[in-house]
Amino acid sequence: MRAIAAGGVESIEAVTSSFWSLAPYGLVLLRLALNSQTPLQDALWIQANPATRRLVPGAHLFAGLRLRDILEQDKQEPFVRELLRWEDTLEGQGSLSTELSHGEGEDRVVFHIDAAQRAGHLMLWIRDITAERRETESLRRDRELFQRVIHCSPDAIFAKDLHGRYTLINPEGARAMGASPADIIGHGDQDIFLPEDASATRAHDQEVLAAQRPLTYEDEDLAGQRVWLCTKGALRDEKTGAVTGLFGISRDITERKHLERALQESEAHYRLVARATREVLWDWHLGSGEMHWSTALGEVFGEVPEECGTSPGWWRERIHPDDQPRVLRALHAAMEGQEEHWSSEYRFRRADGTYAAVLERGYIDRSPEGRPERLIGAMMDVSEHKRREEESARETRLVERVLGIVSHDLGSPLAAIRLSSQMLAQAPNLTPAQNTSLARIEETTRRMTRLTRQMLDSVRARDGALPVVRRAVDLEQVCRRVLDEFTAIYPRRGLQLTVEGNTQGHWDADRLAQVFSNLVGNALEHGDESHPITIQLWDAAGEQRLEVNNQGRPIDAALLPHLFEPFRTGGHGGRRASGGGVGLGLYIVREFVRAHQGEVRVRSSAEEGTTFTLTLPRHAPGATDAPDA
């Protein structure tokens, strides 16, 4: 790096004395290591003024350090890192003016730096031009965006000076005029259009300039073949406000004009179609007997709507022969009645000859007298959905058969284990550890027996063979008997029963005991141990109500609609359904309650806790009581 002789140059002391008087510009003084191979890297940071410290936050720590040492201490220091890139550029030059930037996006900072060598020193004048660069970049982006917008716009966009000469035209505008932008810029309408058209356009221009506000009008050429919707406004000088020309945006609305009447006539048609579901739509005018299909017919079933004709017979022929009588009867019944909507499922033949399972929903438009005049239908291909349902049903049946076999075969061994543990428990001189082990065996066997019974019941419920034997029952006694069992097993858990009104009815006591046991067991398993389980039993308008509530973590809202489904358990962070961990307990509850023509519901929140509510009719319609023993 060439050093400049000190002779004839103001002293460094005189230069440094000006550091504090040049704010807001930053000033840095470096002493170059002239005898080094890398004089800039080994340069010594002498001094920086306060403005520099605002621009380079760490500058007050650099005094007395070499640039190389500064960078080693903080490899991410952007100012010094960028400065060292000048090593070769500054070589052989006495001064340098450049820009330095660091950071990306909104964090990007830009400095303008003037550098000069003086008497073995390097002086830097620093100015933050970030705001200027951002403004310049913003203006550049705005110009580019404006050019892209007008270039891609489907509308004709143009500007003229006060003499009517075009100063701007986009490609669409030039195309509409039948010329290139180069042939239009600098020329007036009289050079481009026929005299009559040019005169009409100029008259509109004068009207806009006189009105001093934007005006919109329709402009039709003399041949009446094209119609334009044009908006024009005045251009003004930003400083003086003087009018310098005008701008315009024109859109070709010829096709729109041709379609307006057709759109008005078919407005009612589209309004009715919008009321039907969106898939493959069809519209059947009963008066004319014509049936029209949407273009989705080809996408869903491979048919071309234009080749289907307008006869409803085409649709009827493609309904599976086994389904056709049922579908047509249902449709005619809906038309002859007062219904506005109908729905049906059937098989519909595709273009390749295969059949799709479809769900069809429709709307019947009637006259003021109630006579059907128009049918609008929507067909949805549900073949994949049906296939998944059938696969799921097959898997469920397989699981149920396995459960039935396993639970049936486990019954005898479990009974033998429980009986043996009870006999052993009667033996004298048992140690406390032996008694504890036998109690654990008894409890585990009881739970396994309950689980196998639930699995058998689930299979029977799916087969519609769930046994319910009705007798005169006092539900309060059933509940207290179940609570006594739980109290013996969970002596430290609070169980509170409140009874109001009549609790008599004709039910299956054993099944309701199982229902109540599952609900209480579920509450004990998931409830907060510091709060009691509360049970309420009361008479509500001749129906029996039963509620089981526990405090604790609420059930996930996404799980609630599926809580009574078989094999349904909660996911991460949720709560499992009762029933030994396989998700059968609440399913059995629902099926036994349904067998009594009753209803079970659940609600759950952090404030109220989780509450299961049962509603049971005291005497189910059509039910037959078992004969007294």
C-alpha angles and dihedrals in degrees: 000000000000116000119214116229117255094227114110091008123115114255122266089239090058091049095048091050088066095057094094097045099055100070133168087039117078119237127194128183119203127181108221121225094230095179093053127094086230104037093171097049090048093042115127120234104231107172145338129196123235092262089059090053090057091051096041105034095199096048094106089063096052101071111121094013129113116239088241090056092047091055092046089055093049115016090183095058097125100195096053093038091055092041092059090059087074093070094104097027094057092046109115095005126106095204140014135193117195146131127256125197137177136177130039136258115344090355094059114121123194125199128187108214130191113193130190135174117229125175095332093319133105118219122198126199109197128194126178106230096166093116091048092049092047091051091048091047091047091052090048092050091047091053092047091047091049091050092048092047096051092040093053097036116116087213126082109252121188145155132206137192123234090272091060095252116142114246096172135025129164124217094260091052092049091048091052090052091049095239141088123264090248090057092051105041109093094016131101132229091263088063093051111031136048112274094255093049092044091051092050092049092049091051090056090049092054091048091054093047091049093048092050090212137081116281129194124206142154115251119199121188119238092256090056091229100114131040124196130194104211133185118193131183140172123266115222135195109253094224104037101025090226118149109254101172142309139271131211142193117199129184126195104237098170094114091044090056091051091050099044095086093045090048092050091050093049097042091101089049094057092042090058094044089053089061092060123074118273116247124082101353127199131184120203118193104201093195095057095026091230123142122196128195132207121242090252086080089082095047095049105032104015094245125133109230092212090057095049095075123214100274118114086218090078089061094045092051092056095054110099109264091236092053100039099085093048094046095048093046091052092048094048091047090054091048093048092048129057099264121128096196136042136179134194142165124219145137118276124194117240124214090261092057097254121120127241124203106237135189111210126194125176150173128229116214110206136193120245086266091057096253113143111246105164138020123204116189138180123203122201123193104230097168094117091046091051091048092053091047092052092048090049091049091050092050091048092050091050092050091047092051090050091047091049093051094044096045092046093049092046093055098081097043091048091050090050092049093049093047091048092050091050091050092048090050089062092058116112126242096027115166120235090251091053091049090050092050092049091049090051091050090049093050094045092048091049091052092047090049090052090048094050090047090052091049091052091047091050091054091048091048092054090049092049091242101112105147117229119176113190125209136152104287137179103216092198090062091048091052094047092050090053092046091052089057093049092046090056091050097040105030093165097053120091116235115182122187122192119189127191128175131339118357098174123115147130107271143130101269095198093050094047089048088055090048092050092045092053092050095047092044089050091051093049092048096051104024128101107265091217092063126062124243107247122208123188125192119184147148115254116186093321095316127104116241126195126182129186116191133183131177120228142079110354123239115262108263090228090058098049098082090052100038095109095047116111118262091011114146131168121262129225111329092008132103125257123237115247124258108094094301100297097093100247103113099080091037089057089047091055094046095049091047090049090049086060090049088248136126135234125200136176134206127180136185138151091248101045100028121218121320129185113197125197125195115193128180110228093223113023114217112257094006120139121214120228115249115261113260 
